[in-house]
Short mmCIF file of C-alpha atoms in Angstrom, two decimals:
data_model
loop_
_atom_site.label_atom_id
_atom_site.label_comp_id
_atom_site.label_asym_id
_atom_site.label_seq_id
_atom_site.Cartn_x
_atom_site.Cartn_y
_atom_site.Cartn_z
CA UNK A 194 115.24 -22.94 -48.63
CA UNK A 195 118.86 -22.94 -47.27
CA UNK A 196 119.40 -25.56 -44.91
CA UNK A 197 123.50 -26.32 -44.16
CA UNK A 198 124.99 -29.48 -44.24
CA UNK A 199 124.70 -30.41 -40.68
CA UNK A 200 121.43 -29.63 -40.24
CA UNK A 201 120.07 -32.13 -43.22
CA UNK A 202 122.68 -34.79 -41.26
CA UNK A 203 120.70 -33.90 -38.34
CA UNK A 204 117.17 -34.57 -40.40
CA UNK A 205 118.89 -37.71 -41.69
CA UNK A 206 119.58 -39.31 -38.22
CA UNK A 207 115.95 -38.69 -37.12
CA UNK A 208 114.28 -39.52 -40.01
CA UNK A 209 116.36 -43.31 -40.05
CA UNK A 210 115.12 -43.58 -36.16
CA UNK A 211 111.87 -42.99 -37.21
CA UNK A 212 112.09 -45.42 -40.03
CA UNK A 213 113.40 -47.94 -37.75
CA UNK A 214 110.61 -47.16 -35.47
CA UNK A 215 107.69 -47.94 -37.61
CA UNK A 216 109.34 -51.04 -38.97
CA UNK A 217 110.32 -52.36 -35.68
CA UNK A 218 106.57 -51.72 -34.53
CA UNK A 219 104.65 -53.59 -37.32
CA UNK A 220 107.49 -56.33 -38.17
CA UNK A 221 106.89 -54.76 -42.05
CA UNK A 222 110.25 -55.57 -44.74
CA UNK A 223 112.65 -52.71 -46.85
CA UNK A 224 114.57 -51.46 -43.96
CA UNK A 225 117.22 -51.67 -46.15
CA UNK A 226 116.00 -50.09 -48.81
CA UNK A 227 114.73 -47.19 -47.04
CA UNK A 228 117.92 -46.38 -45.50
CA UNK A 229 119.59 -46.13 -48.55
CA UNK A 230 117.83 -43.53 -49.95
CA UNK A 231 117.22 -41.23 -46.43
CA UNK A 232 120.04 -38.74 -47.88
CA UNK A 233 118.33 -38.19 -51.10
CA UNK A 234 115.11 -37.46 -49.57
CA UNK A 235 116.23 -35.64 -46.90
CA UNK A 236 118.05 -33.31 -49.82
CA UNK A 237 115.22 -33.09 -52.07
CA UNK A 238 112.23 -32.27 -49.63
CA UNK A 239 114.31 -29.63 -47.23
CA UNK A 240 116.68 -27.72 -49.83
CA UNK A 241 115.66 -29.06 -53.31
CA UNK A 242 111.57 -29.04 -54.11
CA UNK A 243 109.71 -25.94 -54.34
CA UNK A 244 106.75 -27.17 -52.10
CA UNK A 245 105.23 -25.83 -49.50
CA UNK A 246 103.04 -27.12 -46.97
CA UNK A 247 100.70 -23.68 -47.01
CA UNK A 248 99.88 -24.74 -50.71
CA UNK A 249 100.19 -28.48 -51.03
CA UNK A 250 98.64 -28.60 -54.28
CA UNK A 251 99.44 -25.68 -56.02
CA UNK A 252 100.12 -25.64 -59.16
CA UNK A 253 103.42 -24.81 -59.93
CA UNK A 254 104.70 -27.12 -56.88
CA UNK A 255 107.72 -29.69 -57.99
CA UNK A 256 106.18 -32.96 -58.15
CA UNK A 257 108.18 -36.06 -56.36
CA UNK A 258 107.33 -39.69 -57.15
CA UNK A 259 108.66 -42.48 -55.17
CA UNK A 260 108.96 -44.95 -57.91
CA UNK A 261 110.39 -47.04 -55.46
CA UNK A 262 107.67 -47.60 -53.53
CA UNK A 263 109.34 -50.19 -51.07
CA UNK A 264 111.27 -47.89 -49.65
CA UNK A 265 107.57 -45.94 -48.01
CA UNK A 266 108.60 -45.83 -44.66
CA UNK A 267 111.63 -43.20 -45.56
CA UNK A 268 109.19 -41.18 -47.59
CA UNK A 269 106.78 -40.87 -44.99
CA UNK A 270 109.70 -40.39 -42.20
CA UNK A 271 110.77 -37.40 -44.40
CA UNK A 272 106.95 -35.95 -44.88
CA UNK A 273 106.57 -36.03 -40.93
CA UNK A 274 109.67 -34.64 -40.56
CA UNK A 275 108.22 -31.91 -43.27
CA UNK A 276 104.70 -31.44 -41.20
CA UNK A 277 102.77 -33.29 -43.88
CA UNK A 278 102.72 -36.60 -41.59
CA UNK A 279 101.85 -36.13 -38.32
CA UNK A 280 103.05 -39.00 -35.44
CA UNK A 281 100.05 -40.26 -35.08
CA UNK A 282 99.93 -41.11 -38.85
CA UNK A 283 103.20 -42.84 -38.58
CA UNK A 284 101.95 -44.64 -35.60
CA UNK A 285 99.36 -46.32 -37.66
CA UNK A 286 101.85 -46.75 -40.15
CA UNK A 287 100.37 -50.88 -42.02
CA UNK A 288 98.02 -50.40 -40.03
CA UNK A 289 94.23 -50.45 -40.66
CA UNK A 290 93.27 -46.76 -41.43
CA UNK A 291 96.85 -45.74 -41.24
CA UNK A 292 99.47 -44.61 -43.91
CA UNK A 293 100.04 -47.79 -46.19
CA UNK A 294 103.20 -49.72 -46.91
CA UNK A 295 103.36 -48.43 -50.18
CA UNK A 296 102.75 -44.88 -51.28
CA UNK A 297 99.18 -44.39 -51.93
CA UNK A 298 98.24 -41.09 -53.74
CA UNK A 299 97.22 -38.20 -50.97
CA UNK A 300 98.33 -35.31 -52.33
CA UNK A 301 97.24 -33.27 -49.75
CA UNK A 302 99.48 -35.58 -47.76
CA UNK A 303 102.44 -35.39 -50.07
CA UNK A 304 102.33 -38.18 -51.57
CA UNK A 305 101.75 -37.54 -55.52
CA UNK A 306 101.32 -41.03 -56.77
CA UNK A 307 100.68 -44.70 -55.59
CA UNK A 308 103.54 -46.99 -55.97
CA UNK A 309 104.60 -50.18 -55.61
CA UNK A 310 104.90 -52.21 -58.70
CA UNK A 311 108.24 -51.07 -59.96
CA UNK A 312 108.68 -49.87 -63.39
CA UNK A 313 106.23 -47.19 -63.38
CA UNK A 314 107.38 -44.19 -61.69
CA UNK A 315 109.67 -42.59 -64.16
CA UNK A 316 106.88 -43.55 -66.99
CA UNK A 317 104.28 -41.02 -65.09
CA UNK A 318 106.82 -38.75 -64.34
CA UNK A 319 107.66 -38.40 -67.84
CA UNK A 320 104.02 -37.97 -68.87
CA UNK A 321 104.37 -34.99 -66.29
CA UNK A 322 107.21 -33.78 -67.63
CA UNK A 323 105.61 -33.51 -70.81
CA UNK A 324 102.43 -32.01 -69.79
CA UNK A 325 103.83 -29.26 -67.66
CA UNK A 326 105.94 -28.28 -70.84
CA UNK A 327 102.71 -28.57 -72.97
CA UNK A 328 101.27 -26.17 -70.31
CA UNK A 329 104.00 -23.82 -69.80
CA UNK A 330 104.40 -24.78 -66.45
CA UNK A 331 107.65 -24.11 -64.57
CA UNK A 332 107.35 -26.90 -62.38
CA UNK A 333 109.84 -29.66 -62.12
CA UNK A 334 109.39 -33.44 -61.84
CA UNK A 335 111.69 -35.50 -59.78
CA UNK A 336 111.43 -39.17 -59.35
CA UNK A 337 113.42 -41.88 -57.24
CA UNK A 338 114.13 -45.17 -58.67
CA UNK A 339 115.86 -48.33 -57.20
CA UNK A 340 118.78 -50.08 -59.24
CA UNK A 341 116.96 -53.20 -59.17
CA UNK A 342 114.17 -51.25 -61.00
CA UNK A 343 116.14 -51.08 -64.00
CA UNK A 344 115.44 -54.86 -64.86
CA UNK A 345 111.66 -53.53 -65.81
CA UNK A 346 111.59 -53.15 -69.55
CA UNK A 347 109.00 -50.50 -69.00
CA UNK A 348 111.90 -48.15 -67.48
CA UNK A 349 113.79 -48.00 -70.42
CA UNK A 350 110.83 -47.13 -72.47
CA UNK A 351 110.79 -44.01 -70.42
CA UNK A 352 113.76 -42.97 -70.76
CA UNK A 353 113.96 -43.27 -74.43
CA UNK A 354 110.90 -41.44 -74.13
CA UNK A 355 112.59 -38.93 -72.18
CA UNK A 356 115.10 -38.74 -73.76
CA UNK A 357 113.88 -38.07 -76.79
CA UNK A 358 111.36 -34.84 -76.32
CA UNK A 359 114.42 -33.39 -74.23
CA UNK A 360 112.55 -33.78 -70.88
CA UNK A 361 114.86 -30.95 -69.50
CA UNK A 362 112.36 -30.50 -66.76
CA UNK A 363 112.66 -34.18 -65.69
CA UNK A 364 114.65 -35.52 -62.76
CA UNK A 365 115.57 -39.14 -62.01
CA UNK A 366 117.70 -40.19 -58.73
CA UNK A 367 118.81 -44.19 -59.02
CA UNK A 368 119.69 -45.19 -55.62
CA UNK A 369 122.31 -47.60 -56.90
CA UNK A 370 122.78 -49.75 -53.68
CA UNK A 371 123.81 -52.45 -55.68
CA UNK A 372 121.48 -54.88 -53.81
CA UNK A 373 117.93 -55.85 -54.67
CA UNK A 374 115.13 -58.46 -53.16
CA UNK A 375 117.09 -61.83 -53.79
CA UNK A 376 120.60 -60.79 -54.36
CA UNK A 377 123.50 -58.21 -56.07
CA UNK A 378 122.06 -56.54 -58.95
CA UNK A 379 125.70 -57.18 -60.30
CA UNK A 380 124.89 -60.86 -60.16
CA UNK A 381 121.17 -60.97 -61.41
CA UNK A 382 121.59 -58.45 -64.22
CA UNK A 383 124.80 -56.25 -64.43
CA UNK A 384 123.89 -52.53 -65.80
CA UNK A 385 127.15 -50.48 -64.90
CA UNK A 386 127.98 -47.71 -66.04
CA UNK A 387 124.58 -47.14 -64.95
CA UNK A 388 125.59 -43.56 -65.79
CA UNK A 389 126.69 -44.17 -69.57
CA UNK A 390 123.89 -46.10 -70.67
CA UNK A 391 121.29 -42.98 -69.60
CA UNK A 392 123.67 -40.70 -71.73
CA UNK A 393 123.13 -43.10 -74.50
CA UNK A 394 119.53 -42.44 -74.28
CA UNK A 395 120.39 -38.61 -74.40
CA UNK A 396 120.27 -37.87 -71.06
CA UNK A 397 122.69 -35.67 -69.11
CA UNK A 398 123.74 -37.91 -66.28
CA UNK A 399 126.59 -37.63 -63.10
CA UNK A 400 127.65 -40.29 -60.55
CA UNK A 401 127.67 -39.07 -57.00
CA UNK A 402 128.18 -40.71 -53.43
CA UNK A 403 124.23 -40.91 -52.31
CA UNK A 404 125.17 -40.21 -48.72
CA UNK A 405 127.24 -37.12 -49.03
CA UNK A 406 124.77 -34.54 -48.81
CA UNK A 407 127.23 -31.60 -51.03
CA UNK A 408 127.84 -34.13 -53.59
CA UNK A 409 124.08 -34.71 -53.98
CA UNK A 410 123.22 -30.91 -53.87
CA UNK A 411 125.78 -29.99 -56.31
CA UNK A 412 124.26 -32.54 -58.89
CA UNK A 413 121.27 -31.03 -58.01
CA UNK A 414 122.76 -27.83 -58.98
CA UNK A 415 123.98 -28.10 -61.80
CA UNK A 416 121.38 -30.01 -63.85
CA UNK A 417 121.15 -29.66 -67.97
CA UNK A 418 118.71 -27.44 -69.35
CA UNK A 419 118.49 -28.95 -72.79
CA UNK A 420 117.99 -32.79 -71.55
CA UNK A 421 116.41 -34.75 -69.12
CA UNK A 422 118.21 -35.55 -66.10
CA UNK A 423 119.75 -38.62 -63.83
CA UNK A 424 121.69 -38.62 -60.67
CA UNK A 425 123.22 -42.18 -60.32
CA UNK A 426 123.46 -42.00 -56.15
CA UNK A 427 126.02 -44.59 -54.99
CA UNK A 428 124.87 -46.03 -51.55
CA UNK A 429 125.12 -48.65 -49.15
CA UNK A 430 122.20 -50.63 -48.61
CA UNK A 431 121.26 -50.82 -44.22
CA UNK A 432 123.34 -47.56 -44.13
CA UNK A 433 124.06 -46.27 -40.70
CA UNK A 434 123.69 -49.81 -38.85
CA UNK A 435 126.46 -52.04 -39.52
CA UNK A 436 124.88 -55.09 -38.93
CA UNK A 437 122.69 -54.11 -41.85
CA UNK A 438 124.83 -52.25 -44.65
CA UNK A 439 125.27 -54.38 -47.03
CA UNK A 440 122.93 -57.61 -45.94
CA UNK A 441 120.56 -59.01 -48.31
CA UNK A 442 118.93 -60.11 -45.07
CA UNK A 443 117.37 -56.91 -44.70
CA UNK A 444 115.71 -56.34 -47.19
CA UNK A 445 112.61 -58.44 -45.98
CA UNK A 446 113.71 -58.36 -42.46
CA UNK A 447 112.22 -56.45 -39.64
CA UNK A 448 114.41 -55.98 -36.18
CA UNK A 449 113.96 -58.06 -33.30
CA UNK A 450 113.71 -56.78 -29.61
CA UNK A 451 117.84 -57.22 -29.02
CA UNK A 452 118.47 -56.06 -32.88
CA UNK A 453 116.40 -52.90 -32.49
CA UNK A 454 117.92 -51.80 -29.70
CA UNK A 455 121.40 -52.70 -30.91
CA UNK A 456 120.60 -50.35 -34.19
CA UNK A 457 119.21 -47.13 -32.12
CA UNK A 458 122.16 -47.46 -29.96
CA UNK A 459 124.00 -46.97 -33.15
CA UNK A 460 121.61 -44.34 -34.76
CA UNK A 461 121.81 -42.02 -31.68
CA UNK A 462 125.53 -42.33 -31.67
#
C-alpha cells in the first residue's frame, strides 16, 4: 500500500466527520478520545497493516487490537472507510442490532477482539505475539492503548512480559493525549517519560507527534527487530474542533444541535 500524505489527511477529515456523525446521532461519550487517535488509525489500516479485505481472516494478516476500546467510533469510522463497515452499519451504530460502543470481536468485520475494560489489550496482544512466533508466523501484532490505560497494573505486566521474550513482532501505539475520564493524567498519576520507562522494560521505544502523519510512518518504519515495540503518539485530545481540544468536557459529552454544526463547519474547513 502507498498512500501519500495528503491523501491519509484526506481519510482523516472524513473519518472525524463520520465520527462526529454517529456520536451526534445517538448522544453516545469519547468524542474526544476518538479524535485523538484518527491519525494513528488512519496510518495503520491504509499504509501500515498487511490486511486485506479479499481475505479478512487469513492467516498471516497483521492483527490490530483497540485496547482502547472507548475510542470505537474512530475504529469503526476507519473500517467503513476500509469497506469492512458499510453506512448502514454505522447508522445503527449503539443501536439495537448495530455495531456496539465498544469493539466486539467480528473478525470478519475487522474487529479482532472485544474491548472495553482497559488493561487488557496489550496482554492478548502479547499472547499473540508469542504464539505467532511459536508458529512461525510472519504476522505482526499492533495494539492501541490510551495514556490513561497505563494506571492498570495489568499493562505493565505485559510489557515486562514483552519485554522479556523479545516480542520483536509486537507493536504498541500510546495515544498520549494527556487527558483521561476525570482529569490530566499528569495530575491523577504522572508517567512521563512515558517513552523511558518502556525502554526500561526492554523495549525499543520513540516519541512522535500523533497527528503528523510522516512522523508516525517513519516510527512505523523503522521499528527494532530484536525487541518489542512502542510508539509514544503525542496528541491533543478533541483534535480538529477547537472548542474540544483539550476539554475534559468531552470526553463524556456528545454535541448538541448548535455544537454539531459549529464542529462540521470546522471539520469541512
Amino acid at each position: 500500500m502507498d498512500v501519500d500524505v495528503p491523501s491519509l489527511e484526506s481519510i482523516a477529515r472524513r473519518v472525524r466527520v463520520r465520527i462526529l456523525e454517529s456520536i451526534y446521532r445517538t448522544k453516545s461519550p469519547h468524542i474526544g478520545s476518538s479524535f485523538s487517535s484518527v491519525e494513528a488509525l488512519v496510518a495503520l489500516y491504509f499504509q501500515v497493516l498487511n490486511i486485506s479485505i479479499r481475505d479478512i481472516s487469513g492467516a498471516e494478516r497483521d492483527r490490530f487490537i483497540l485496547s482502547k476500546g472507548h475510542a470505537c467510533p474512530a475504529l469503526h469510522a476507519v473500517l467503513a472507510e476500509k469497506g469492512y463497515l458499510s453506512d448502514e452499519d454505522l447508522l445503527c451504530f449503539a443501536r439495537d442490532g448495530g455495531v456496539e460502543q465498544h469493539p466486539n470481536r467480528e473478525v470478519e468485520k475487522g474487529i479482532e477482539l472485544s474491548t472495553g475494560s482497559l488493561g487488557h489489550g496489550l496482554s492478548v496482544a502479547a499472547g499473540m505475539a508469542l504464539a505467532a512466533r511459536i508458529d512461525k508466523k510472519a504476522y505482526k501484532v499492533y495494539v492501541l492503548l490510551s495514556d490513561g490505560e497505563l494506571n492498570e497494573g495489568s499493562t505493565w505486566e505485559a510489557i515486562a512480559f514483552a519485554g522479556h521474550h523479545g516480542l520483536s513482532n509486537l507493536v504498541a501505539l500510546i495515544d498520549a493525549n494527556g487527558m483521561q475520564a476525570l482529569g490530566f493524567t499528569k495530575t491523577i498519576i504522572d508517567l512521563e517519560p512515558i517513552a523511558d520507562k518502556w525502554r526500561q522494560f526492554g523495549w525499543h521505544a520513540q516519541d512522535v507527534d500523533g497527528h503528523d502523519f510522516s512522523q508516525i510512518l517513519g516510527a512505523l518504519s523503522s521499528l527494532s527487530v530484536v525487541k518489542p515495540n512502542a510508539v509514544v503518539l503525542h496528541t491533543v485530545k478533541g483534535k480538529c474542533v477547537s472548542f474540544m481540544e483539550n476539554n475534559i468536557l468531552w470526553h463524556y459529552r456528545a454535541p448538541d444541535d448548535e455544537e454539531y454544526e459549529k464542529a462540521l463547519k470546522e471539520l469541512l474547513g
